[in-house]
Coordinates of N, CA and C in Angstrom, one line a residue:
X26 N 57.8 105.4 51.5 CA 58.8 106.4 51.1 C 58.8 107.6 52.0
X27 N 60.0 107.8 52.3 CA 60.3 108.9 53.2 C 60.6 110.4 52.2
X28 N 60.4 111.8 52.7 CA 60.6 112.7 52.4 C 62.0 113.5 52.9
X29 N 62.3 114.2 52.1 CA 63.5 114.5 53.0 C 63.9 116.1 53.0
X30 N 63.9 116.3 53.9 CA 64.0 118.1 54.2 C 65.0 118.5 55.1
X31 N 65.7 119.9 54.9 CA 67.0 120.2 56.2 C 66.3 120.1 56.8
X32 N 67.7 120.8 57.9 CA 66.9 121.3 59.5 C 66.3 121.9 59.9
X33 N 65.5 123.2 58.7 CA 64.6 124.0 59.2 C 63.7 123.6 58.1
X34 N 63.5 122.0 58.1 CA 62.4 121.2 57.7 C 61.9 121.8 56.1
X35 N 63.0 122.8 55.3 CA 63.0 123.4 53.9 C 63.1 121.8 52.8
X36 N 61.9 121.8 51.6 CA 62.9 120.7 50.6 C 64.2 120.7 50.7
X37 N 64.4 119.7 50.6 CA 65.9 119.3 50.2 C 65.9 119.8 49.1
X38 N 66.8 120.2 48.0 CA 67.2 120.3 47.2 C 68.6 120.2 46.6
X39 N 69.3 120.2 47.6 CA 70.6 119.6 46.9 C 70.6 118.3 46.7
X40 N 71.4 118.1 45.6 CA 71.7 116.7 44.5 C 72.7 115.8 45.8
X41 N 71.8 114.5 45.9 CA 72.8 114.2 46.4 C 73.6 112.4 45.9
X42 N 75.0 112.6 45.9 CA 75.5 111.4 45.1 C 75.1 110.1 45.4
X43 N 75.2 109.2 44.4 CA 74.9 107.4 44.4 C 76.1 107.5 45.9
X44 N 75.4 106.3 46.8 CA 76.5 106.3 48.1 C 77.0 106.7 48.9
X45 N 76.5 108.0 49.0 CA 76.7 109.6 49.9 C 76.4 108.8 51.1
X46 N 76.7 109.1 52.2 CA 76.0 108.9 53.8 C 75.2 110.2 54.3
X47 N 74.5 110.0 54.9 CA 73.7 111.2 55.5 C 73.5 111.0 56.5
X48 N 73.7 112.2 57.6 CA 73.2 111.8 58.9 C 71.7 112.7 58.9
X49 N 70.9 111.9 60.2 CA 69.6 112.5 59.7 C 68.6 112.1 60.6
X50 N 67.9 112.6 61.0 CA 66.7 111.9 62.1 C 65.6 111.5 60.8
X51 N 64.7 111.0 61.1 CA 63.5 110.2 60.5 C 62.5 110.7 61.6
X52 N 61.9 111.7 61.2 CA 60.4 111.7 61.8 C 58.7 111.3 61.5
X53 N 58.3 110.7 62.3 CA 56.9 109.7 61.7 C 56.3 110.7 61.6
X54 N 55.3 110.9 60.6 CA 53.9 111.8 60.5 C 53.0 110.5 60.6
X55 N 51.9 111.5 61.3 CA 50.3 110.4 61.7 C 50.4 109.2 60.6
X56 N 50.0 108.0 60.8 CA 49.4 107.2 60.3 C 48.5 107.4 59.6
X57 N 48.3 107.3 58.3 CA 47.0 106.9 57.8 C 47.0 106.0 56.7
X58 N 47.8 105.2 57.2 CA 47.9 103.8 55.9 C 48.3 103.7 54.9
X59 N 48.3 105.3 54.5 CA 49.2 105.2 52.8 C 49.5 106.1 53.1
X60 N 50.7 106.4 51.9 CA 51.4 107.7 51.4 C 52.6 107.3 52.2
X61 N 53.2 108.8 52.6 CA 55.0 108.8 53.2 C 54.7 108.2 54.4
X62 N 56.1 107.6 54.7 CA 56.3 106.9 56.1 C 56.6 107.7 56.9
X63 N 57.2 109.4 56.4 CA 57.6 110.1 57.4 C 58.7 111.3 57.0
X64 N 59.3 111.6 57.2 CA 60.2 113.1 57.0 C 61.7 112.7 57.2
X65 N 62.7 113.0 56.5 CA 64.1 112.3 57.0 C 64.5 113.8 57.1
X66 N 65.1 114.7 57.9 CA 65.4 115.7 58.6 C 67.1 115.6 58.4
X67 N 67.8 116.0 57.3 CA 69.1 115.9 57.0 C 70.1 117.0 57.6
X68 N 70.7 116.6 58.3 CA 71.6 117.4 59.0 C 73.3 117.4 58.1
X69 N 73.5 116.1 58.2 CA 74.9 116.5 57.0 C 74.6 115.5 55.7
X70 N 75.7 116.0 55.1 CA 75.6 115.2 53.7 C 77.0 114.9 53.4
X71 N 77.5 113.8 53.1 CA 79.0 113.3 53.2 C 79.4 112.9 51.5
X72 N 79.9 112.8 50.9 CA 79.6 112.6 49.2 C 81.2 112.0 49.3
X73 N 80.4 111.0 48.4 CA 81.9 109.5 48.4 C 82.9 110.1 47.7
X74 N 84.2 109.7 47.7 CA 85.9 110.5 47.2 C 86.5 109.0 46.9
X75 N 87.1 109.0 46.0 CA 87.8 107.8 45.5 C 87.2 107.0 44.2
X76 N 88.4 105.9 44.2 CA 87.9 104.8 42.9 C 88.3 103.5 43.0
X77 N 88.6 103.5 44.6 CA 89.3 102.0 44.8 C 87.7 100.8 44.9
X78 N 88.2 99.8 44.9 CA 87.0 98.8 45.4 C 86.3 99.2 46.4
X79 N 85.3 99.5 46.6 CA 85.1 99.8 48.3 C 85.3 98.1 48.7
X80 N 86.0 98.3 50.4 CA 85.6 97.3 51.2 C 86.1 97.6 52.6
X81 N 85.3 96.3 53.5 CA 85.4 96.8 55.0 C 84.3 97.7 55.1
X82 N 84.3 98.3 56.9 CA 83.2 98.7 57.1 C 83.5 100.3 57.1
X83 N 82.3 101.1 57.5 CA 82.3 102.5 57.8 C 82.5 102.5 59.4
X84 N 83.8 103.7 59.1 CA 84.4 104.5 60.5 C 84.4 105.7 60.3
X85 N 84.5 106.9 61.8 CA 85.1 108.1 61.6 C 86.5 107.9 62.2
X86 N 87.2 108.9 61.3 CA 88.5 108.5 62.0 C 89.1 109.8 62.5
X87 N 89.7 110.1 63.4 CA 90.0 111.2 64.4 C 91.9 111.5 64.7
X88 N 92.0 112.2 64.1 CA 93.5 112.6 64.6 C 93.3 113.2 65.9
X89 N 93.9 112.4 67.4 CA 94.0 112.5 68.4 C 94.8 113.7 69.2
X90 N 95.9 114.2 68.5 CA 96.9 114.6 68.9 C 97.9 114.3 69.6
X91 N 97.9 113.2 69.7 CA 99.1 112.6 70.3 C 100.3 112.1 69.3
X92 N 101.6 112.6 70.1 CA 102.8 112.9 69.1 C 103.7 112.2 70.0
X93 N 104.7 111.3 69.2 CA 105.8 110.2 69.9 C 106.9 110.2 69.5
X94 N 107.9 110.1 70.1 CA 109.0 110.1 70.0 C 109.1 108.5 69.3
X95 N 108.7 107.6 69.4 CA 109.1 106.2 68.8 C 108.0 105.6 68.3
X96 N 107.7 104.7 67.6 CA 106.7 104.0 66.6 C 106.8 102.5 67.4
X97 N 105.3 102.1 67.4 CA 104.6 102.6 66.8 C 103.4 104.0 67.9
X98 N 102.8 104.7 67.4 CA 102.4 105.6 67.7 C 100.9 105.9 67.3
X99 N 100.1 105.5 68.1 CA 98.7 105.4 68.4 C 98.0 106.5 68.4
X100 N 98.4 107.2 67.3 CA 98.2 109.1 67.1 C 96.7 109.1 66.6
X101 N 95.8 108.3 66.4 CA 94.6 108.3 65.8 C 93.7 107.4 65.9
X102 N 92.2 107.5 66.5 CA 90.9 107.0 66.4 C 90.3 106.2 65.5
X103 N 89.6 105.5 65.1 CA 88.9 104.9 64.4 C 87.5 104.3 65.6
X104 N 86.5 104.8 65.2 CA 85.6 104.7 65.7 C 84.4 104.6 64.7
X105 N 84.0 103.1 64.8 CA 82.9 101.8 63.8 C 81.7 103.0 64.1
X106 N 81.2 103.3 62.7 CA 79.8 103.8 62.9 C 78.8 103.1 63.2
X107 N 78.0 103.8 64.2 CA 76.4 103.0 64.6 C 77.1 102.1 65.7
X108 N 78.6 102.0 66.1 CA 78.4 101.1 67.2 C 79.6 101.9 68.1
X109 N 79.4 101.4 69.3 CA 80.4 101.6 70.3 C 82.3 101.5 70.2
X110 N 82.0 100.6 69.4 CA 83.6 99.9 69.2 C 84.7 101.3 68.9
X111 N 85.7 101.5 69.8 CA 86.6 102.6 69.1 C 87.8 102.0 69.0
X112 N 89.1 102.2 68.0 CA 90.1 101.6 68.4 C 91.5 102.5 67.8
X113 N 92.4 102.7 68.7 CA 93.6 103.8 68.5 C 94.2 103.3 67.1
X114 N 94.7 103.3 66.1 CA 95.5 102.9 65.5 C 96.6 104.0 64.9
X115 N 97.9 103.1 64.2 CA 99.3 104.0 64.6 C 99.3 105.1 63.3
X116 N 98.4 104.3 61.9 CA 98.5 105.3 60.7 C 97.1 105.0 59.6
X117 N 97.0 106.2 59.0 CA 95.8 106.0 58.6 C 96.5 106.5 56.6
X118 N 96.5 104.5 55.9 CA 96.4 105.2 54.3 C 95.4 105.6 53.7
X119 N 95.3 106.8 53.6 CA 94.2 107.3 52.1 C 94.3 107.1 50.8
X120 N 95.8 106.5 50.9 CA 96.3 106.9 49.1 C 95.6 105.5 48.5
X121 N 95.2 104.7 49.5 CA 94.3 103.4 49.0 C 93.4 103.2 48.2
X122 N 92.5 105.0 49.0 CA 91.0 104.8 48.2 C 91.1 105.6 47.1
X123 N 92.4 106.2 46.4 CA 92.8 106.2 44.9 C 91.6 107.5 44.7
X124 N 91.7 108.8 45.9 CA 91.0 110.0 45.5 C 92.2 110.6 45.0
X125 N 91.4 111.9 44.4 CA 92.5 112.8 43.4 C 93.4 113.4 45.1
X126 N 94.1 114.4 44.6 CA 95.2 114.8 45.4 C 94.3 116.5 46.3
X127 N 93.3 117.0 46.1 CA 92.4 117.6 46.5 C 91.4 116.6 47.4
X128 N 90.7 115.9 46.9 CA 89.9 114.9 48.0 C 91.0 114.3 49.0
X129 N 91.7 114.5 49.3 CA 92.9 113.6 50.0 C 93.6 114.6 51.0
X130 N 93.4 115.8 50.2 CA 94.1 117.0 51.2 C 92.6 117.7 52.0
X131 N 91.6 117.5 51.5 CA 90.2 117.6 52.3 C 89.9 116.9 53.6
X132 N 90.5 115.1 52.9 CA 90.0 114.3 54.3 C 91.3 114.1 55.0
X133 N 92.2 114.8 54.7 CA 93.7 115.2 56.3 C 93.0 116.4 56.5
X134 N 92.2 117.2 56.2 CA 92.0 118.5 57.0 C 90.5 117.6 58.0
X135 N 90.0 117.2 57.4 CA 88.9 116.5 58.6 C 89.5 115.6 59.4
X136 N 90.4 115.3 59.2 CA 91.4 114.4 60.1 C 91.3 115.2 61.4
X137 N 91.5 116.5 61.1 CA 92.2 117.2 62.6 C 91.0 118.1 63.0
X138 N 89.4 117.9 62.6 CA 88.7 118.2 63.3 C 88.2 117.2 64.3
X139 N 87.1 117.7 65.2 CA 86.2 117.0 66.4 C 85.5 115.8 66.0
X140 N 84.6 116.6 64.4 CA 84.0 115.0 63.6 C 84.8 114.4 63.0
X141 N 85.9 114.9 62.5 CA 87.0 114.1 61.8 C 86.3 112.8 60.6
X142 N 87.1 112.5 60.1 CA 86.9 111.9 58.7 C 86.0 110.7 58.4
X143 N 85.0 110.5 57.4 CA 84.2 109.2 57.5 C 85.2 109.0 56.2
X144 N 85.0 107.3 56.4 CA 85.7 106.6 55.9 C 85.4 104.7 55.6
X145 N 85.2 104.3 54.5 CA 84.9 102.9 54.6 C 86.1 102.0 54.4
X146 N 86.5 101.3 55.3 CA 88.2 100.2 54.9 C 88.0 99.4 56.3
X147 N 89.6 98.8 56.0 CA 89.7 97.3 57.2 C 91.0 98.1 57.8
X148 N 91.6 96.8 59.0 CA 92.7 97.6 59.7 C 93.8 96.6 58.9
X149 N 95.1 97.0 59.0 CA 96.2 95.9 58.3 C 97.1 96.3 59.3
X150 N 98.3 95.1 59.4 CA 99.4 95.5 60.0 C 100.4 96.8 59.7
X151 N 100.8 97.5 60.2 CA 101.7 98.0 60.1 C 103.2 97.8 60.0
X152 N 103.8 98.2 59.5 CA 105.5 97.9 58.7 C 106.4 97.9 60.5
X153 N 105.9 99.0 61.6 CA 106.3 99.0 62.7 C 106.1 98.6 64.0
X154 N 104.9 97.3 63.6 CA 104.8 96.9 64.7 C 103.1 97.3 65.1
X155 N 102.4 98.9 64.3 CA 101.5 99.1 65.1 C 100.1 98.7 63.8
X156 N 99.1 99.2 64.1 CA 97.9 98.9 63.4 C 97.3 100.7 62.1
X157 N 97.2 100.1 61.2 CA 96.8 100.8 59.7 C 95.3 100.5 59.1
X158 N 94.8 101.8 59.2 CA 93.4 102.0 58.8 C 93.5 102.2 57.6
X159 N 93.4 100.8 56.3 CA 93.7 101.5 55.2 C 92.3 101.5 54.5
X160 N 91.9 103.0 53.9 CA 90.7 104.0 53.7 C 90.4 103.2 52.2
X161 N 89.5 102.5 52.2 CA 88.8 102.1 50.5 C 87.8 102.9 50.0
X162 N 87.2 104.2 50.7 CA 86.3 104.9 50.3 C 86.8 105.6 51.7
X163 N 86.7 107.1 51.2 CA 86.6 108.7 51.7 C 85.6 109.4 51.3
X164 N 84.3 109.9 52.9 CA 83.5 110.6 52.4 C 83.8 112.0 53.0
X165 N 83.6 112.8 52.3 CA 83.5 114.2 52.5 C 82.4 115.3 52.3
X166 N 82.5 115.7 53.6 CA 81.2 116.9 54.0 C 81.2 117.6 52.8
X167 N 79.5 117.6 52.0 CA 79.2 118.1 51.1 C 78.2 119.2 51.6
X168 N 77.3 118.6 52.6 CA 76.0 120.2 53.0 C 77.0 120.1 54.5
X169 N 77.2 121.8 54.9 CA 77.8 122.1 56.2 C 75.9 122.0 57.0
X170 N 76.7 121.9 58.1 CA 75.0 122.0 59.1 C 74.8 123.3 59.1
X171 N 73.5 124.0 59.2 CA 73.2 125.5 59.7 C 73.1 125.8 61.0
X172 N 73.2 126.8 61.3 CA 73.6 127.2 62.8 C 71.8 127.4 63.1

């Protein structure tokens, strides 16, 4: 069992939800055969949004800024967590993962940040031709990092 503390290695104490993601290093303390395996050092805390089935994998997804005069229009990122894979796609549904109308207006505002939105779903075709990230689960930043 691992321990888990911020980043100025304080208890944790915030609650955190069934399914949350956390980013977070894992640091080993010495060996001595028993007790904790080590320290999990929590930098963010992401807390699940929705009530659809979850399915598909976890991505962040990134509004690019790119604006077109014609469709389809590759205005957005999706980038597979834990792995390399990035891929432009034309629209991204949220109204899939069946969050209220607040969790929904949260993950379009992480949309147009740098970390932009985590998110668990598959891609589907698009009605115009281009490719749709449709969102089965929306997570949203619950602990901000400290400076």
């Amino acid at each position: 069992m691992a321990r888990i503390v911020d980043e100025q290695r304080r208890a944790f104490t915030k609650d955190v939800a069934d399914g949350a993601l956390v980013r977070a290093e894992l640091e080993p303390l010495p060996f001595d055969g028993f007790g904790e395996l080590g320290v999990l050092a929590a930098a963010d805390v992401f807390a699940p949004a929705g009530h659809a089935p979850e399915t598909g994998r976890f991505f962040r997804l990134v509004d690019t800024g790119i604006r077109c005069v014609r469709a389809p229009c590759f205005s957005h990122r999706a980038a597979r967590l834990n792995s390399a894979v990035r891929t432009p796609v034309s629209g991204i549904d949220l109204g899939a993962a069946r969050a209220t109308t607040a969790e929904v207006a949260r993950a379009e505002a992480a949309l147009r940040t740098k970390n932009g939105l985590l998110a668990r779903g598959r891609y589907v075709p698009g009605s115009d031709g281009g490719s749709v990230f449709r969102a089965s689960r929306l997570f949203l930043r619950a602990l901000q990092p400290r400076a």
